[in-house]
Tab-separated table of C-alpha atoms in Angstrom:
chain	number	residue	atom	x	y	z
A	1	MET	CA	0.028	0.185	-0.149
A	2	THR	CA	1.156	3.385	-0.808
A	3	THR	CA	0.799	6.490	1.695
A	4	ALA	CA	0.418	9.696	0.354
A	5	SER	CA	2.202	12.250	2.313
A	6	ALA	CA	2.645	16.210	1.518
A	7	THR	CA	5.638	15.892	4.249
A	8	PRO	CA	7.702	12.927	4.127
A	9	ALA	CA	9.541	11.499	6.663
A	10	LEU	CA	13.549	11.171	5.841
A	11	TYR	CA	15.945	7.912	7.947
A	12	ARG	CA	18.950	8.392	7.337
A	13	PRO	CA	20.762	5.459	7.953
A	14	ALA	CA	24.006	4.860	9.299
A	15	SER	CA	24.451	1.910	7.509
A	16	LEU	CA	23.411	-1.223	5.009
A	17	ASP	CA	21.976	-2.767	7.202
A	18	ASP	CA	20.857	-0.276	9.463
A	19	ALA	CA	18.535	1.210	6.038
A	20	ILE	CA	17.375	-2.724	5.264
A	21	GLU	CA	16.194	-2.790	8.945
A	22	ARG	CA	14.586	0.799	8.326
A	23	LEU	CA	13.041	-0.380	5.418
A	24	ALA	CA	10.872	-3.507	7.092
A	25	THR	CA	10.418	-1.608	10.299
A	26	SER	CA	8.687	2.090	9.181
A	27	ASP	CA	5.179	2.021	9.632
A	28	LEU	CA	5.152	4.675	6.992
A	29	ASP	CA	5.577	2.878	3.881
A	30	ALA	CA	9.349	3.642	3.524
A	31	VAL	CA	11.075	2.835	0.522
A	32	PRO	CA	14.906	3.638	-0.159
A	33	ILE	CA	16.790	7.061	-2.030
A	34	ALA	CA	20.016	8.160	-3.582
A	35	GLY	CA	20.072	11.018	-5.640
A	36	ALA	CA	16.025	11.844	-5.010
A	37	THR	CA	16.576	13.588	-8.908
A	38	TRP	CA	13.497	11.371	-9.513
A	39	VAL	CA	11.476	11.214	-6.286
A	40	MET	CA	11.903	15.483	-6.284
A	41	ARG	CA	9.849	15.815	-10.006
A	42	SER	CA	6.875	13.687	-8.366
A	43	PRO	CA	4.714	16.159	-7.495
A	44	ALA	CA	5.265	17.575	-11.232
A	45	ARG	CA	4.517	13.813	-12.782
A	46	GLY	CA	1.276	14.010	-10.688
A	47	GLU	CA	2.149	11.159	-8.040
A	48	PRO	CA	2.743	11.608	-4.213
A	49	PHE	CA	5.550	11.247	-2.146
A	50	ARG	CA	5.955	8.408	-0.430
A	51	GLY	CA	5.634	8.226	4.003
A	52	GLU	CA	9.219	8.005	4.479
A	53	TYR	CA	12.449	8.228	2.538
A	54	VAL	CA	15.419	5.937	3.256
A	55	SER	CA	18.489	8.275	2.356
A	56	LEU	CA	21.515	5.696	1.122
A	57	ALA	CA	23.701	8.246	-0.507
A	58	ARG	CA	25.801	8.250	2.564
A	59	ILE	CA	26.459	4.839	3.418
A	60	GLU	CA	30.174	3.857	2.627
A	61	GLU	CA	29.776	0.767	0.325
A	62	LEU	CA	27.581	1.708	-1.102
A	63	GLY	CA	29.665	5.036	-2.903
A	64	ARG	CA	32.719	2.695	-2.962
A	65	ILE	CA	34.319	1.253	-7.291
A	66	ASP	CA	35.720	-1.794	-5.906
A	67	ASP	CA	38.541	-3.533	-9.234
A	68	ASP	CA	39.466	-6.875	-8.472
A	69	GLY	CA	40.794	-7.695	-11.634
A	70	THR	CA	38.141	-9.386	-13.142
A	71	ASN	CA	35.093	-7.464	-12.307
A	72	LEU	CA	34.359	-3.967	-12.115
A	73	THR	CA	31.723	-3.810	-7.916
A	74	ILE	CA	29.419	-0.828	-8.486
A	75	GLY	CA	28.011	-0.024	-5.377
A	76	ALA	CA	24.310	1.542	-5.746
A	77	ALA	CA	25.514	5.375	-4.446
A	78	VAL	CA	27.825	6.264	-7.471
A	79	THR	CA	26.552	8.817	-8.694
A	80	HIS	CA	27.282	9.620	-13.203
A	81	ALA	CA	29.446	12.000	-12.749
A	82	ARG	CA	31.539	9.520	-10.787
A	83	LEU	CA	30.371	6.902	-12.138
A	84	ALA	CA	32.472	8.729	-16.201
A	85	GLU	CA	35.386	9.446	-14.032
A	86	ALA	CA	36.651	6.724	-13.130
A	87	LEU	CA	36.188	4.737	-15.954
A	88	ALA	CA	38.481	6.542	-17.886
A	89	GLY	CA	41.246	3.596	-17.172
A	90	HIS	CA	38.793	0.879	-18.773
A	91	PRO	CA	38.381	0.984	-22.033
A	92	GLY	CA	36.915	-2.044	-22.628
A	93	LEU	CA	33.772	-0.198	-20.305
A	94	ASP	CA	33.656	2.559	-22.821
A	95	VAL	CA	29.933	1.700	-23.888
A	96	LEU	CA	29.169	2.418	-19.563
A	97	ARG	CA	31.323	5.388	-19.005
A	98	GLN	CA	29.482	7.176	-22.246
A	99	ALA	CA	25.915	6.556	-21.206
A	100	ALA	CA	27.757	7.983	-17.300
A	101	ALA	CA	28.768	10.985	-19.062
A	102	LYS	CA	26.047	12.156	-21.598
A	103	SER	CA	22.804	11.242	-18.268
A	104	ALA	CA	20.802	13.908	-18.363
A	105	ASN	CA	22.717	16.951	-18.369
A	106	PRO	CA	25.466	17.675	-16.309
A	107	SER	CA	23.804	19.414	-12.579
A	108	VAL	CA	21.739	15.954	-12.195
A	109	ARG	CA	24.350	13.668	-13.071
A	110	ARG	CA	26.616	14.749	-9.827
A	111	GLN	CA	23.172	13.833	-8.265
A	112	ALA	CA	21.173	10.684	-9.709
A	113	THR	CA	22.637	7.294	-9.085
A	114	VAL	CA	23.284	3.507	-10.070
A	115	GLY	CA	20.687	2.910	-8.407
A	116	GLY	CA	18.310	5.650	-8.733
A	117	ASN	CA	18.719	4.790	-12.726
A	118	LEU	CA	17.963	1.127	-12.634
A	119	CYS	CA	15.328	0.987	-10.105
A	120	THR	CA	13.114	3.475	-10.882
A	121	THR	CA	10.046	1.797	-13.049
A	122	GLY	CA	8.771	4.548	-14.876
A	123	PHE	CA	11.878	5.913	-16.070
A	124	ALA	CA	12.780	4.268	-19.682
A	125	ALA	CA	15.013	6.805	-20.635
A	126	ALA	CA	17.676	5.525	-18.286
A	127	ASP	CA	21.288	5.222	-20.034
A	128	LEU	CA	22.843	3.150	-17.812
A	129	VAL	CA	20.384	0.660	-18.641
A	130	PRO	CA	20.967	-0.215	-21.655
A	131	ALA	CA	24.311	-0.496	-21.122
A	132	LEU	CA	25.354	-2.088	-18.199
A	133	LEU	CA	22.167	-5.001	-20.110
A	134	SER	CA	24.925	-4.780	-22.329
A	135	LEU	CA	28.254	-5.860	-20.367
A	136	SER	CA	26.357	-8.979	-18.491
A	137	VAL	CA	26.389	-7.192	-15.637
A	138	VAL	CA	25.040	-8.845	-12.030
A	139	ALA	CA	22.660	-7.372	-9.611
A	140	ILE	CA	23.322	-7.462	-5.955
A	141	VAL	CA	20.356	-7.570	-4.098
A	142	ARG	CA	20.654	-7.332	-0.009
A	143	GLY	CA	17.528	-7.487	2.495
A	144	PRO	CA	16.806	-9.373	5.571
A	145	ALA	CA	17.136	-12.584	4.220
A	146	GLY	CA	20.485	-11.794	2.963
A	147	GLU	CA	22.198	-11.141	-0.610
A	148	THR	CA	21.219	-12.522	-4.172
A	149	ARG	CA	22.820	-12.145	-7.612
A	150	MET	CA	20.795	-12.067	-11.033
A	151	PRO	CA	22.015	-11.611	-13.833
A	152	LEU	CA	20.324	-7.862	-14.835
A	153	SER	CA	17.796	-8.527	-17.068
A	154	ARG	CA	16.016	-10.625	-14.299
A	155	PHE	CA	16.666	-7.377	-12.119
A	156	LEU	CA	14.886	-5.669	-14.274
A	157	ALA	CA	11.871	-8.134	-15.139
A	158	THR	CA	10.612	-8.563	-10.649
A	159	ARG	CA	11.559	-5.204	-9.200
A	160	GLY	CA	8.359	-3.311	-9.203
A	161	ALA	CA	8.010	-6.840	-7.307
A	162	ALA	CA	10.894	-6.022	-4.490
A	163	LEU	CA	10.484	-7.904	-1.414
A	164	PRO	CA	9.504	-5.639	1.025
A	165	ALA	CA	12.587	-4.165	2.425
A	166	THR	CA	15.317	-4.882	0.267
A	167	VAL	CA	17.965	-2.770	-1.333
A	168	LEU	CA	19.456	-3.402	-4.487
A	169	SER	CA	22.915	-2.459	-3.353
A	170	HIS	CA	25.404	-3.346	-6.723
A	171	VAL	CA	26.119	-4.324	-9.404
A	172	SER	CA	29.180	-6.564	-10.756
A	173	VAL	CA	30.932	-5.639	-14.403
A	174	PRO	CA	32.830	-8.299	-15.561
A	175	LEU	CA	36.276	-7.166	-17.488
A	176	ALA	CA	35.867	-9.057	-21.010
A	177	PRO	CA	38.214	-8.236	-23.621
A	178	VAL	CA	35.402	-6.229	-26.041
A	179	VAL	CA	35.399	-3.222	-26.954
A	180	SER	CA	32.031	-1.489	-26.210
A	181	ALA	CA	29.825	1.947	-27.488
A	182	HIS	CA	26.889	4.045	-26.422
A	183	ALA	CA	24.842	5.766	-28.862
A	184	ARG	CA	21.760	7.718	-28.595
A	185	LEU	CA	18.976	10.318	-30.003
A	186	THR	CA	17.281	13.781	-27.753
A	187	MET	CA	14.907	15.350	-29.812
A	188	ARG	CA	14.477	19.340	-27.961
A	189	ARG	CA	11.275	18.888	-27.051
A	190	ALA	CA	12.605	15.244	-25.394
A	191	GLY	CA	14.560	17.501	-23.197
A	192	ASP	CA	17.448	16.306	-21.854
A	193	TYR	CA	16.601	12.556	-22.457
A	194	PRO	CA	17.118	9.617	-25.405
A	195	VAL	CA	13.714	8.996	-27.291
A	196	VAL	CA	16.338	6.353	-27.840
A	197	ILE	CA	19.143	4.508	-26.772
A	198	VAL	CA	21.782	1.767	-28.427
A	199	SER	CA	24.227	0.297	-26.232
A	200	ALA	CA	26.174	-2.758	-27.871
A	201	THR	CA	29.640	-4.568	-26.978
A	202	ALA	CA	31.543	-6.762	-29.000
A	203	ALA	CA	33.845	-9.265	-29.032
A	204	VAL	CA	36.202	-8.722	-31.823
A	205	ASP	CA	39.500	-11.758	-33.606
A	206	ASP	CA	42.456	-10.020	-34.543
A	207	ALA	CA	40.554	-9.651	-38.553
A	208	GLY	CA	38.370	-7.645	-37.441
A	209	VAL	CA	35.458	-10.664	-36.819
A	210	VAL	CA	32.911	-10.654	-34.776
A	211	GLU	CA	33.122	-13.878	-32.696
A	212	SER	CA	30.573	-12.302	-29.615
A	213	ALA	CA	28.851	-9.585	-29.201
A	214	THR	CA	25.490	-8.077	-27.529
A	215	VAL	CA	23.401	-5.062	-28.150
A	216	ALA	CA	20.678	-3.440	-25.689
A	217	VAL	CA	18.163	-0.975	-26.334
A	218	GLY	CA	16.247	1.703	-24.221
A	219	SER	CA	14.153	4.044	-24.309
A	220	VAL	CA	11.921	2.749	-27.355
A	221	GLU	CA	9.536	0.600	-24.364
A	222	PRO	CA	8.554	0.620	-21.233
A	223	VAL	CA	12.098	-1.314	-19.720
A	224	ALA	CA	15.064	-1.968	-21.883
A	225	ARG	CA	16.287	-4.557	-23.232
A	226	LEU	CA	18.154	-7.792	-24.942
A	227	TRP	CA	18.358	-7.519	-28.349
A	228	PRO	CA	19.744	-11.045	-29.431
A	229	GLU	CA	19.182	-11.446	-32.524
A	230	MET	CA	20.677	-8.360	-33.563
A	231	ALA	CA	23.622	-9.547	-31.457
A	232	ALA	CA	23.218	-12.635	-33.581
A	233	ALA	CA	22.968	-11.095	-36.815
A	234	LEU	CA	27.222	-8.844	-35.865
A	235	VAL	CA	28.809	-12.729	-35.188
A	236	GLY	CA	30.528	-14.385	-37.657
A	237	ARG	CA	31.826	-11.471	-40.043
A	238	ARG	CA	33.590	-7.906	-40.031
A	239	LEU	CA	31.934	-4.280	-38.109
A	240	ASP	CA	30.098	-3.221	-40.922
A	241	ALA	CA	27.787	-0.245	-39.510
A	242	ASP	CA	25.384	0.011	-43.950
A	243	ALA	CA	24.892	-3.358	-43.357
A	244	ALA	CA	23.929	-3.426	-38.666
A	245	VAL	CA	21.562	-0.385	-40.883
A	246	LEU	CA	20.028	-2.860	-42.695
A	247	ALA	CA	20.134	-6.011	-40.423
A	248	ALA	CA	17.860	-3.341	-37.822
A	249	ARG	CA	15.526	-2.500	-40.433
A	250	GLU	CA	14.611	-6.474	-40.554
A	251	LEU	CA	14.605	-7.436	-37.174
A	252	ALA	CA	12.766	-4.309	-35.709
A	253	GLY	CA	9.548	-5.051	-35.971
A	254	SER	CA	9.825	-6.998	-32.597
A	255	PHE	CA	10.093	-3.923	-31.158
A	256	GLN	CA	6.475	-2.871	-29.330
A	257	ALA	CA	7.563	1.237	-29.528
A	258	ARG	CA	6.086	3.179	-26.118
A	259	GLU	CA	3.935	5.996	-27.017
A	260	SER	CA	5.060	9.514	-25.303
A	261	VAL	CA	4.006	13.861	-24.748
A	262	GLU	CA	7.819	13.891	-26.708
A	263	VAL	CA	7.691	11.299	-29.635
A	264	ASP	CA	5.128	8.591	-30.859
A	265	GLY	CA	5.932	4.990	-30.933
A	266	TRP	CA	6.375	5.346	-34.667
A	267	TYR	CA	8.997	7.369	-34.362
A	268	ARG	CA	11.087	5.018	-32.289
A	269	SER	CA	10.715	2.740	-34.082
A	270	GLN	CA	11.780	4.269	-37.682
A	271	VAL	CA	14.998	5.619	-35.997
A	272	LEU	CA	16.249	2.739	-33.958
A	273	PRO	CA	18.224	1.899	-36.977
A	274	ALA	CA	19.912	4.632	-38.056
A	275	VAL	CA	20.876	4.817	-33.475
A	276	VAL	CA	21.926	1.280	-34.057
A	277	GLY	CA	24.377	2.342	-37.116
A	278	ARG	CA	25.745	4.359	-34.785
A	279	ALA	CA	26.703	2.431	-32.674
A	280	VAL	CA	27.829	-0.477	-34.526
A	281	ARG	CA	30.686	2.317	-36.457
A	282	ALA	CA	31.798	3.547	-33.529
A	283	LEU	CA	33.309	0.244	-32.030
A	284	GLU	CA	34.141	0.109	-36.001
A	285	ARG	CA	36.183	2.115	-34.138
A	286	SER	CA	37.651	1.539	-31.156
A	287	GLY	CA	38.311	-2.527	-32.639
A	288	ARG	CA	40.371	-1.240	-35.998
A	289	ALA	CA	41.889	1.456	-32.920
A	290	GLY	CA	42.660	-1.408	-30.877
A	291	ARG	CA	44.083	-3.786	-33.592
A	292	GLU	CA	46.239	-0.739	-34.411
A	293	ASP	CA	47.954	-0.618	-30.503
A	294	ARG	CA	48.778	-4.251	-30.980
A	295	GLY	CA	49.915	-4.236	-33.883
A	296	GLU	CA	52.583	-1.573	-32.778
A	297	ALA	CA	52.831	-3.171	-28.999
A	298	GLY	CA	53.695	-6.292	-31.639
A	299	ARG	CA	56.533	-4.162	-33.305
A	300	ALA	CA	57.762	-2.809	-30.341
């Protein structure tokens, strides 16, 4: 049950365990927040505030980015701005760095968090969601019963029915030898948010042939999702943006594009192949640069 509140309560926990306990015991229908960029605009969307918000912004473990050489573990309270800065030394994660660096506007990027992008069910145009999907990340959820790990696609499918007092604490990103890219199309009337997002990763051999690929699409449907048919069309051949556009035109019928005040659904479907082309063209550039670097290293 959602409790409407004109002046909601705010609880600042000292730890993640404290936050989970508060969410479990509060009688004010408490929910977690971090940057609160989506919550603050609730009145503009005609939505009531909840009775209580439990702030995760100051919990130290949720603000960390840890690199163990195999995976990058990113806390849910990490902001877009900090994420973009931290990923500068990870070329295989360009898709995520670009998503974090280009989302919304600078003031929002300084506040908006990884967890907020992933947990907000009504925000279809979140840049980080398709970027993280394309990297095959694992969502880490904490609750009274302990920790649960699941593919991000599963988390997105079940987040609206999450168990009480559970918190998305981290995402675990594999550090794989891939090239990646994030392409988005914005329109003036859509403000800071894209109407189509395409995130893609590819493992490319020394001859430039794609060995494996992942493609994710955001903002077209209400929830971002993987596009395995498009990824399969890239495998076994060299990256070719023009060929990718043709394949995307044939495959785009699988999307049920959403309608919104800023753009009609048919337009999202129509421009999706062009955005795929932009993403694949960026993959081409990254793959070519990587092969040149390896060639230089071999000659050194």
